[in-house]
Amino acid sequence: MIRRVLLIARQEFLKYVSRRGFIFSLLLMPAIFSLSIGVPILLGPHPKTNVVVVVDRTGLYAAAIETAVARENAQAELTALAAYATGHADMAALGRADPALAAMLREPDRLTEIKMFQAHGGSRHALEALSPFLRSHVPFIRPMSHIAVAPTPPDLTQANGAEVTALARTYLAGRREARLAGTPQIVSTIIVIPKGFAADGAIPAQYFSADTAAQGDADFVRRVLADALSLHELQQFLPPHSRTASLEADANLQVIDPTQAAGARLSAAERLGQFVPVGLAVLLFMVCFFNSALLLQSVLEEKTTRMIEVLASCASPTEIMTGKLLGVCATALLTVAVWIGALFVIGSFFSQSTVSFVIASLGQVATFETLPLILLYFLCGILIYSAIFLGIGAVTNSLPDAQALLGPASLIIVLPMLFLRVIIANPNGTFATVVSWIPIYTPFFMLVRLPFHPPATQLWLTALCVVATTLLLLRQIGQLFARNLLSTTSSAGFLTKWMSRRSPRQSP
Amino acid sequence: MTELAVELKGVTKRFGDLNAVSELDLDLPLGGIVGFLGPNGAGKTTTLRILLGLYLPDSGTARIFGRQARDVRARVGYVPEERGLYRRMRADESIAYIAALKGVPSSRALQRARVLLADFGLGAFARERIEGLSKGMAQKVQLLAAIAHDPDFVILDEPFSGLDPVSQKELEDFIRGIARGGKTILFSTHTMEHAQRLCDRLVVLVRGRKRFDGTLGQARNLLPRRALIGAEGDLHFLTALEEVANVAPPAEGREFWLVDLKEGADGRSLLAECFRHGIAPFHFDLAPPSLHDVFMALVEKANAA
């Protein structure tokens, strides 16, 4: 029996993978990955540093802008370093040896850590401290500074109101250049802060930009100036000796995962890593849908050519069905392997640190305890969806017949994708919990919820439930398949065929 | 006691209210070609599926080589009515796949397939995909797939369906070649010419019941003979003969009289009687009834009942 099952499985696998449609789809997905990742990089704006010149007639705000720009660049650098460290360094050992650096890398968005990072020499110094803990020799690529403030050229400093506008036009057009670290640079933004610029807004600051559509940079400057104005206003009420004191405060908000060891706080990388299984769920959905459709097509083709009769004269319906399901599972695994492999290869080509980060995040999700569950979700998901499509193939005799059932079936099958956002928004909420108990959706929703540590009882009971449902469904579909294997008429409806699936006169 | 290839006793198979096969008894010994005839819906395919173990009878027993059909799959080969092959598979792989499923070790199956293709003159097409073969050639590949595991009993369901006359002739020779190996071949058809040319024995099924089971000669004896006489003059005087049942004059534009004989009559007296009346026939044909006539008569009788 096993030999026949394996022969059928092998044949099914070879049949699927040699189809032009399969090969096309297998290659199409990596092509889509390449386009979606590569095209924005290749065709989008090339990373460049926006050189900003500040003409500050008040002498009060230029320093604030320079400080904010330096901090913005440091934060981007620290965030990149944190992703790099998560992917390539032994963070546990680093935490024990250098808690300050570990904290910095865990909370790259936190003001205190950014200041610490700046005060300790930025990424150069941090990398030196990190190097003993690196597991690979992949180099860290320092992100390019988004903004740099160049010293104000004398002609701009000396120009009066009308002259500034004319001069700004020549600078922004590239006909004149500012010098940054001794190198001539094309200016992209000129900020003019006139005398009398104050919180009352009577006299506006001017923002000249070569790209006025880049609203983000203008917003950044507006925010920095607003903060500086607030600080300036407040300092008027402070005693003279404390006027230089910073009023900046950092709200230390710990994000704590209660299921982790006491006091374990989630790093930014870990928080981002929680969403990696969403990608797995989408991948599972695509693989299920894609491969189940192949199975349906195959069954209908065999019924049309009466190949199914030849098979049935060689093997029992159970052997045929098992072989077919094994074949489709093998095809699905190949699809997953090729797509994930392609994603990493293409991702590495464009952004190695992102790929390292995803691998590290996957490593955190797929632990010794959760890996069997992830595999179970994939297996049960593929089997459930394949069984549904096999059942449709069994009770119909042609693609037009099957389409009448495929409509409602597809609607039911697509639902998890529609609910995914709601689940991500509140992974352990009532809605997520309830829908996770619907066995045909359990593989998708529990996969998404896995990093958010749903209750262990829920985790294992839903797993048990999905296994039981898969087995029950396979048994029922097996009866339906055996009963309708040789049916070449579609006079009876689906329900009639379903109700009569347990006829005692079918050959075992 | 000689082993029977097929032994059906009182087999009945129903689908809802329809009695597809009723009380069918059938014994087929080893060797020979048996034609399984019947109009559409006679129950031929249902019987074949019972023989293949795809259906279980509702009542009665079906034994193949003395055992349940599903237990002797390896001794049975099957060719369905349509082309039961994967279109994109190569000819040798198609044969090897079915052979392997029937129990031939995978390592030998492909080798066996190629030998068979070469033996039957298809060696050059071994690596062709099925979709690239002509219908006749694909049908031969299908037949080879059915016999690659060396079965003792081969079931052919309408093997000549859709083939041109040349391919039909080639396939007939092909089937005779297989039968010479001592295999029992049961093939269903509603084309009488094939049955007439190929079969040692005929089984006629109408409305699920067996209406005839015997040799071609026995089948022809079911109907009285008919004489076809070409002559100038009125032959109605033949009605006076004891062995004549009816005399029909030539239809308009024809010149042959049709003389139906009574059952068992041999028609020897017809010619003598013509000469006695001074008529010398220019054509005299006392052929036995064709299988087609017998078949039609059986169907009409069954329908009338």
CSV table of N, CA and C in Angstrom, one decimal, chain B residues 108-235:
chain,number,residue,atom,x,y,z
B,108,ARG,N,12.5,-2.0,-12.8
B,108,ARG,CA,12.3,-2.8,-14.0
B,108,ARG,C,11.2,-2.3,-14.9
B,109,ALA,N,10.3,-1.5,-14.3
B,109,ALA,CA,9.1,-1.0,-15.1
B,109,ALA,C,9.5,-0.3,-16.3
B,110,LEU,N,10.4,0.7,-16.2
B,110,LEU,CA,10.8,1.5,-17.4
B,110,LEU,C,11.4,0.6,-18.5
B,111,GLN,N,12.3,-0.3,-18.1
B,111,GLN,CA,12.9,-1.2,-19.0
B,111,GLN,C,11.9,-2.0,-19.7
B,112,ARG,N,10.9,-2.5,-19.0
B,112,ARG,CA,9.9,-3.4,-19.5
B,112,ARG,C,9.0,-2.6,-20.5
B,113,ALA,N,8.8,-1.3,-20.2
B,113,ALA,CA,8.0,-0.5,-21.0
B,113,ALA,C,8.6,-0.3,-22.4
B,114,ARG,N,9.9,0.0,-22.3
B,114,ARG,CA,10.7,0.2,-23.6
B,114,ARG,C,10.7,-1.1,-24.5
B,115,VAL,N,10.9,-2.2,-23.8
B,115,VAL,CA,10.9,-3.5,-24.5
B,115,VAL,C,9.6,-3.7,-25.2
B,116,LEU,N,8.5,-3.5,-24.5
B,116,LEU,CA,7.2,-3.6,-25.1
B,116,LEU,C,6.9,-2.7,-26.2
B,117,LEU,N,7.3,-1.4,-26.1
B,117,LEU,CA,7.1,-0.5,-27.2
B,117,LEU,C,7.9,-0.9,-28.4
B,118,ALA,N,9.1,-1.4,-28.2
B,118,ALA,CA,9.9,-1.9,-29.3
B,118,ALA,C,9.3,-3.1,-29.9
B,119,ASP,N,8.8,-4.0,-29.1
B,119,ASP,CA,8.2,-5.3,-29.6
B,119,ASP,C,7.0,-5.0,-30.5
B,120,PHE,N,6.2,-3.9,-30.1
B,120,PHE,CA,5.0,-3.6,-30.8
B,120,PHE,C,5.2,-2.5,-31.9
B,121,GLY,N,6.4,-2.3,-32.2
B,121,GLY,CA,6.8,-1.3,-33.3
B,121,GLY,C,6.6,0.1,-32.9
B,122,LEU,N,6.7,0.4,-31.6
B,122,LEU,CA,6.6,1.8,-31.2
B,122,LEU,C,7.8,2.3,-30.5
B,123,GLY,N,8.9,1.6,-30.7
B,123,GLY,CA,10.2,2.0,-30.1
B,123,GLY,C,10.6,3.4,-30.3
B,124,ALA,N,10.3,3.9,-31.5
B,124,ALA,CA,10.8,5.2,-31.9
B,124,ALA,C,10.0,6.3,-31.2
B,125,PHE,N,8.8,5.9,-30.6
B,125,PHE,CA,8.0,6.9,-29.9
B,125,PHE,C,8.1,6.8,-28.4
B,126,ALA,N,9.0,6.1,-27.9
B,126,ALA,CA,9.1,5.8,-26.4
B,126,ALA,C,9.2,7.1,-25.7
B,127,ARG,N,10.0,8.1,-26.2
B,127,ARG,CA,10.2,9.3,-25.4
B,127,ARG,C,9.2,10.5,-25.9
B,128,GLU,N,8.2,10.1,-26.7
B,128,GLU,CA,7.3,11.1,-27.1
B,128,GLU,C,6.2,11.3,-26.0
B,129,ARG,N,5.8,12.6,-25.8
B,129,ARG,CA,4.7,12.8,-24.9
B,129,ARG,C,3.4,12.3,-25.5
B,130,ILE,N,2.5,11.9,-24.6
B,130,ILE,CA,1.2,11.3,-25.1
B,130,ILE,C,0.5,12.3,-25.9
B,131,GLU,N,0.5,13.6,-25.6
B,131,GLU,CA,-0.2,14.6,-26.3
B,131,GLU,C,0.3,14.8,-27.7
B,132,GLY,N,1.6,14.2,-28.0
B,132,GLY,CA,2.2,14.3,-29.3
B,132,GLY,C,1.9,13.1,-30.2
B,133,LEU,N,1.2,12.1,-29.6
B,133,LEU,CA,0.9,10.9,-30.4
B,133,LEU,C,-0.4,11.0,-31.1
B,134,SER,N,-0.6,10.2,-32.1
B,134,SER,CA,-1.9,10.2,-32.8
B,134,SER,C,-2.8,9.4,-31.9
B,135,LYS,N,-4.1,9.5,-32.1
B,135,LYS,CA,-5.1,8.8,-31.2
B,135,LYS,C,-4.9,7.3,-31.2
B,136,GLY,N,-4.6,6.7,-32.4
B,136,GLY,CA,-4.4,5.3,-32.6
B,136,GLY,C,-3.1,4.9,-31.8
B,137,MET,N,-2.1,5.7,-31.9
B,137,MET,CA,-0.8,5.3,-31.3
B,137,MET,C,-1.0,5.4,-29.8
B,138,ALA,N,-1.7,6.4,-29.3
B,138,ALA,CA,-1.9,6.6,-27.9
B,138,ALA,C,-2.7,5.4,-27.3
B,139,GLN,N,-3.7,4.9,-28.2
B,139,GLN,CA,-4.5,3.8,-27.7
B,139,GLN,C,-3.6,2.6,-27.6
B,140,LYS,N,-2.6,2.4,-28.5
B,140,LYS,CA,-1.7,1.3,-28.4
B,140,LYS,C,-0.9,1.4,-27.1
B,141,VAL,N,-0.4,2.6,-26.8
B,141,VAL,CA,0.3,2.8,-25.6
B,141,VAL,C,-0.5,2.5,-24.4
B,142,GLN,N,-1.8,2.9,-24.5
B,142,GLN,CA,-2.7,2.6,-23.4
B,142,GLN,C,-2.8,1.1,-23.2
B,143,LEU,N,-2.9,0.4,-24.3
B,143,LEU,CA,-3.0,-1.1,-24.2
B,143,LEU,C,-1.8,-1.7,-23.6
B,144,LEU,N,-0.6,-1.2,-24.0
B,144,LEU,CA,0.7,-1.7,-23.5
B,144,LEU,C,0.7,-1.4,-22.0
B,145,ALA,N,0.2,-0.2,-21.6
B,145,ALA,CA,0.2,0.1,-20.2
B,145,ALA,C,-0.7,-0.9,-19.4
B,146,ALA,N,-1.7,-1.4,-20.1
B,146,ALA,CA,-2.6,-2.4,-19.4
B,146,ALA,C,-2.0,-3.8,-19.3
B,147,ILE,N,-1.0,-4.1,-20.2
B,147,ILE,CA,-0.5,-5.4,-20.2
B,147,ILE,C,1.0,-5.5,-19.7
B,148,ALA,N,1.6,-4.3,-19.4
B,148,ALA,CA,3.0,-4.3,-19.0
B,148,ALA,C,3.3,-5.1,-17.8
B,149,HIS,N,2.3,-5.3,-16.9
B,149,HIS,CA,2.6,-6.0,-15.7
B,149,HIS,C,2.2,-7.5,-15.9
B,150,ASP,N,2.0,-7.9,-17.2
B,150,ASP,CA,1.7,-9.3,-17.5
B,150,ASP,C,0.5,-9.8,-16.8
B,151,PRO,N,-0.6,-9.2,-17.0
B,151,PRO,CA,-1.9,-9.7,-16.4
B,151,PRO,C,-2.4,-10.9,-17.1
B,152,ASP,N,-3.3,-11.6,-16.4
B,152,ASP,CA,-3.9,-12.8,-17.0
B,152,ASP,C,-5.2,-12.4,-17.6
B,153,PHE,N,-5.8,-11.3,-17.2
B,153,PHE,CA,-7.1,-10.9,-17.6
B,153,PHE,C,-7.1,-9.4,-18.0
B,154,VAL,N,-7.5,-9.1,-19.2
B,154,VAL,CA,-7.4,-7.7,-19.7
B,154,VAL,C,-8.8,-7.3,-20.1
B,155,ILE,N,-9.2,-6.1,-19.5
B,155,ILE,CA,-10.5,-5.6,-19.8
B,155,ILE,C,-10.3,-4.4,-20.7
B,156,LEU,N,-11.0,-4.4,-21.8
B,156,LEU,CA,-10.9,-3.2,-22.8
B,156,LEU,C,-12.3,-2.6,-22.9
B,157,ASP,N,-12.5,-1.4,-22.6
B,157,ASP,CA,-13.8,-0.7,-22.7
B,157,ASP,C,-13.8,0.1,-23.9
B,158,GLU,N,-14.5,-0.3,-24.9
B,158,GLU,CA,-14.6,0.4,-26.2
B,158,GLU,C,-13.3,0.8,-26.7
B,159,PRO,N,-12.4,-0.1,-27.0
B,159,PRO,CA,-11.0,0.2,-27.4
B,159,PRO,C,-10.9,0.9,-28.8
B,160,PHE,N,-12.0,0.7,-29.6
B,160,PHE,CA,-11.9,1.2,-31.0
B,160,PHE,C,-12.6,2.5,-31.1
B,161,SER,N,-13.1,3.0,-30.0
B,161,SER,CA,-13.8,4.3,-30.1
B,161,SER,C,-13.0,5.4,-30.7
B,162,GLY,N,-13.5,6.1,-31.7
B,162,GLY,CA,-12.8,7.2,-32.3
B,162,GLY,C,-11.6,7.0,-33.2
B,163,LEU,N,-11.3,5.7,-33.5
B,163,LEU,CA,-10.2,5.4,-34.3
B,163,LEU,C,-10.6,5.3,-35.8
B,164,ASP,N,-9.6,5.7,-36.6
B,164,ASP,CA,-9.9,5.5,-38.1
B,164,ASP,C,-9.8,4.1,-38.5
B,165,PRO,N,-10.3,3.6,-39.6
B,165,PRO,CA,-10.3,2.2,-40.0
B,165,PRO,C,-8.9,1.6,-40.0
B,166,VAL,N,-7.9,2.4,-40.4
B,166,VAL,CA,-6.5,1.8,-40.4
B,166,VAL,C,-6.1,1.5,-39.0
B,167,SER,N,-6.3,2.4,-38.1
B,167,SER,CA,-5.9,2.2,-36.7
B,167,SER,C,-6.7,1.1,-36.1
B,168,GLN,N,-8.0,1.0,-36.5
B,168,GLN,CA,-8.8,-0.1,-35.9
B,168,GLN,C,-8.3,-1.4,-36.3
B,169,LYS,N,-7.8,-1.5,-37.6
B,169,LYS,CA,-7.3,-2.8,-38.1
B,169,LYS,C,-6.0,-3.1,-37.3
B,170,GLU,N,-5.1,-2.1,-37.1
B,170,GLU,CA,-3.9,-2.3,-36.4
B,170,GLU,C,-4.1,-2.7,-35.0
B,171,LEU,N,-5.2,-2.1,-34.4
B,171,LEU,CA,-5.5,-2.4,-33.0
B,171,LEU,C,-6.0,-3.8,-32.8
B,172,GLU,N,-6.8,-4.2,-33.8
B,172,GLU,CA,-7.4,-5.6,-33.8
B,172,GLU,C,-6.2,-6.6,-33.8
B,173,ASP,N,-5.2,-6.4,-34.7
B,173,ASP,CA,-4.0,-7.3,-34.7
B,173,ASP,C,-3.3,-7.2,-33.4
B,174,PHE,N,-3.2,-6.1,-32.9
B,174,PHE,CA,-2.6,-5.8,-31.6
B,174,PHE,C,-3.2,-6.7,-30.5
B,175,ILE,N,-4.6,-6.7,-30.5
B,175,ILE,CA,-5.3,-7.4,-29.5
B,175,ILE,C,-5.2,-8.9,-29.7
B,176,ARG,N,-5.2,-9.3,-30.9
B,176,ARG,CA,-5.0,-10.8,-31.3
B,176,ARG,C,-3.6,-11.2,-30.8
B,177,GLY,N,-2.6,-10.3,-30.9
B,177,GLY,CA,-1.3,-10.6,-30.5
B,177,GLY,C,-1.2,-10.8,-29.0
B,178,ILE,N,-2.0,-10.0,-28.3
B,178,ILE,CA,-2.0,-10.1,-26.8
B,178,ILE,C,-2.7,-11.4,-26.4
B,179,ALA,N,-3.8,-11.7,-27.1
B,179,ALA,CA,-4.5,-12.9,-26.8
B,179,ALA,C,-3.7,-14.2,-27.0
B,180,ARG,N,-2.8,-14.1,-28.0
B,180,ARG,CA,-2.0,-15.3,-28.3
B,180,ARG,C,-1.1,-15.7,-27.1
B,181,GLY,N,-0.9,-14.8,-26.3
B,181,GLY,CA,-0.1,-15.0,-25.1
B,181,GLY,C,-0.9,-15.8,-24.0
B,182,GLY,N,-2.1,-16.2,-24.3
B,182,GLY,CA,-2.9,-17.0,-23.4
B,182,GLY,C,-3.7,-16.2,-22.4
B,183,LYS,N,-3.9,-14.9,-22.7
B,183,LYS,CA,-4.6,-14.0,-21.7
B,183,LYS,C,-6.1,-14.0,-22.1
B,184,THR,N,-6.9,-13.8,-21.1
B,184,THR,CA,-8.3,-13.6,-21.3
B,184,THR,C,-8.6,-12.2,-21.5
B,185,ILE,N,-9.2,-11.9,-22.7
B,185,ILE,CA,-9.5,-10.5,-23.0
B,185,ILE,C,-11.0,-10.3,-23.1
B,186,LEU,N,-11.5,-9.4,-22.3
B,186,LEU,CA,-13.0,-9.1,-22.3
B,186,LEU,C,-13.0,-7.6,-22.9
B,187,PHE,N,-13.7,-7.5,-24.0
B,187,PHE,CA,-13.8,-6.1,-24.5
B,187,PHE,C,-15.2,-5.7,-24.8
B,188,SER,N,-15.6,-4.5,-24.3
B,188,SER,CA,-17.0,-4.1,-24.5
B,188,SER,C,-17.0,-3.3,-25.8
B,189,THR,N,-18.1,-3.4,-26.5
B,189,THR,CA,-18.2,-2.6,-27.7
B,189,THR,C,-19.7,-2.6,-28.1
B,190,HIS,N,-20.0,-1.6,-28.9
B,190,HIS,CA,-21.3,-1.7,-29.6
B,190,HIS,C,-21.1,-1.7,-31.1
B,191,THR,N,-19.9,-1.9,-31.5
B,191,THR,CA,-19.6,-2.0,-33.0
B,191,THR,C,-19.5,-3.5,-33.3
B,192,MET,N,-20.5,-4.0,-34.0
B,192,MET,CA,-20.5,-5.5,-34.2
B,192,MET,C,-19.4,-6.0,-35.1
B,193,GLU,N,-18.9,-5.2,-36.0
B,193,GLU,CA,-17.8,-5.7,-36.9
B,193,GLU,C,-16.6,-6.2,-36.1
B,194,HIS,N,-16.2,-5.4,-35.1
B,194,HIS,CA,-15.1,-5.8,-34.3
B,194,HIS,C,-15.3,-7.1,-33.6
B,195,ALA,N,-16.5,-7.2,-33.0
B,195,ALA,CA,-16.8,-8.4,-32.2
B,195,ALA,C,-16.8,-9.6,-33.2
B,196,GLN,N,-17.4,-9.4,-34.3
B,196,GLN,CA,-17.5,-10.5,-35.3
B,196,GLN,C,-16.1,-11.0,-35.7
B,197,ARG,N,-15.2,-10.0,-35.9
B,197,ARG,CA,-13.9,-10.4,-36.4
B,197,ARG,C,-13.0,-10.9,-35.3
B,198,LEU,N,-13.2,-10.4,-34.1
B,198,LEU,CA,-12.2,-10.7,-33.0
B,198,LEU,C,-12.6,-11.8,-32.0
B,199,CYS,N,-13.9,-12.0,-31.8
B,199,CYS,CA,-14.3,-12.7,-30.6
B,199,CYS,C,-14.5,-14.2,-30.8
B,200,ASP,N,-14.0,-14.9,-29.8
B,200,ASP,CA,-14.3,-16.4,-29.7
B,200,ASP,C,-15.7,-16.6,-29.1
B,201,ARG,N,-16.1,-15.6,-28.3
B,201,ARG,CA,-17.3,-15.8,-27.5
B,201,ARG,C,-18.0,-14.4,-27.4
B,202,LEU,N,-19.3,-14.4,-27.3
B,202,LEU,CA,-20.0,-13.1,-27.2
B,202,LEU,C,-20.9,-13.1,-26.0
B,203,VAL,N,-21.0,-12.0,-25.3
B,203,VAL,CA,-22.0,-11.9,-24.2
B,203,VAL,C,-22.8,-10.6,-24.6
B,204,VAL,N,-24.1,-10.8,-24.7
B,204,VAL,CA,-24.9,-9.6,-25.0
B,204,VAL,C,-25.7,-9.2,-23.7
B,205,LEU,N,-25.6,-7.9,-23.4
B,205,LEU,CA,-26.3,-7.4,-22.2
B,205,LEU,C,-27.3,-6.3,-22.7
B,206,VAL,N,-28.5,-6.4,-22.3
B,206,VAL,CA,-29.5,-5.4,-22.7
B,206,VAL,C,-30.3,-5.1,-21.4
B,207,ARG,N,-30.4,-3.8,-21.1
B,207,ARG,CA,-31.1,-3.3,-19.9
B,207,ARG,C,-30.6,-4.0,-18.6
B,208,GLY,N,-29.3,-4.2,-18.5
B,208,GLY,CA,-28.8,-4.8,-17.3
B,208,GLY,C,-28.8,-6.3,-17.2
B,209,ARG,N,-29.5,-7.0,-18.2
B,209,ARG,CA,-29.6,-8.4,-18.1
B,209,ARG,C,-28.9,-9.1,-19.3
B,210,LYS,N,-28.4,-10.3,-19.0
B,210,LYS,CA,-27.7,-11.0,-20.1
B,210,LYS,C,-28.7,-11.6,-21.0
B,211,ARG,N,-28.6,-11.3,-22.3
B,211,ARG,CA,-29.6,-11.8,-23.3
B,211,ARG,C,-29.0,-12.9,-24.1
B,212,PHE,N,-27.6,-13.0,-24.2
B,212,PHE,CA,-27.0,-14.0,-25.0
B,212,PHE,C,-25.6,-14.3,-24.4
B,213,ASP,N,-25.2,-15.5,-24.5
B,213,ASP,CA,-23.8,-15.9,-24.1
B,213,ASP,C,-23.4,-17.1,-24.9
B,214,GLY,N,-22.6,-16.9,-25.9
B,214,GLY,CA,-22.2,-18.1,-26.7
B,214,GLY,C,-21.2,-17.7,-27.8
B,215,THR,N,-21.1,-18.6,-28.8
B,215,THR,CA,-20.1,-18.3,-29.9
B,215,THR,C,-20.8,-17.5,-30.9
B,216,LEU,N,-20.1,-17.0,-31.9
B,216,LEU,CA,-20.6,-16.2,-33.0
B,216,LEU,C,-21.7,-17.1,-33.8
B,217,GLY,N,-21.3,-18.4,-34.0
B,217,GLY,CA,-22.2,-19.3,-34.7
B,217,GLY,C,-23.5,-19.5,-34.0
B,218,GLN,N,-23.4,-19.6,-32.7
B,218,GLN,CA,-24.6,-19.8,-31.9
B,218,GLN,C,-25.5,-18.5,-32.0
B,219,ALA,N,-24.8,-17.4,-32.0
B,219,ALA,CA,-25.5,-16.1,-32.1
B,219,ALA,C,-26.3,-16.0,-33.4
B,220,ARG,N,-25.7,-16.5,-34.5
B,220,ARG,CA,-26.3,-16.4,-35.8
B,220,ARG,C,-27.5,-17.3,-35.9
B,221,ASN,N,-27.4,-18.4,-35.2
B,221,ASN,CA,-28.5,-19.4,-35.2
B,221,ASN,C,-29.7,-18.9,-34.4
B,222,LEU,N,-29.6,-17.8,-33.7
B,222,LEU,CA,-30.7,-17.2,-33.0
B,222,LEU,C,-31.8,-16.7,-34.0
B,223,LEU,N,-31.3,-16.3,-35.2
B,223,LEU,CA,-32.3,-15.8,-36.1
B,223,LEU,C,-32.4,-16.7,-37.3
B,224,PRO,N,-33.6,-16.8,-37.9
B,224,PRO,CA,-33.8,-17.6,-39.1
B,224,PRO,C,-33.0,-17.0,-40.2
B,225,ARG,N,-32.6,-17.9,-41.2
B,225,ARG,CA,-31.8,-17.4,-42.3
B,225,ARG,C,-32.7,-16.6,-43.3
B,226,ARG,N,-32.1,-15.8,-44.1
B,226,ARG,CA,-32.8,-15.0,-45.1
B,226,ARG,C,-32.1,-15.2,-46.5
B,227,ALA,N,-32.9,-15.4,-47.5
B,227,ALA,CA,-32.3,-15.6,-48.8
B,227,ALA,C,-32.4,-14.3,-49.6
B,228,LEU,N,-31.4,-14.0,-50.4
B,228,LEU,CA,-31.5,-12.8,-51.2
B,228,LEU,C,-31.4,-13.3,-52.7
B,229,ILE,N,-32.5,-13.2,-53.4
B,229,ILE,CA,-32.6,-13.8,-54.7
B,229,ILE,C,-32.8,-12.7,-55.8
B,230,GLY,N,-31.9,-12.7,-56.8
B,230,GLY,CA,-32.0,-11.8,-57.9
B,230,GLY,C,-32.6,-12.6,-59.1
B,231,ALA,N,-33.8,-12.1,-59.5
B,231,ALA,CA,-34.4,-12.9,-60.6
B,231,ALA,C,-35.4,-12.0,-61.3
B,232,GLU,N,-35.7,-12.4,-62.6
B,232,GLU,CA,-36.7,-11.7,-63.3
B,232,GLU,C,-38.0,-12.5,-63.2
B,233,GLY,N,-39.0,-11.9,-62.8
B,233,GLY,CA,-40.3,-12.7,-62.6
B,233,GLY,C,-40.8,-12.6,-61.2
B,234,ASP,N,-42.0,-13.1,-61.0
B,234,ASP,CA,-42.6,-13.1,-59.7
B,234,ASP,C,-42.2,-14.3,-58.9
B,235,LEU,N,-41.7,-14.1,-57.7
B,235,LEU,CA,-41.3,-15.3,-56.9
B,235,LEU,C,-42.3,-15.6,-55.8
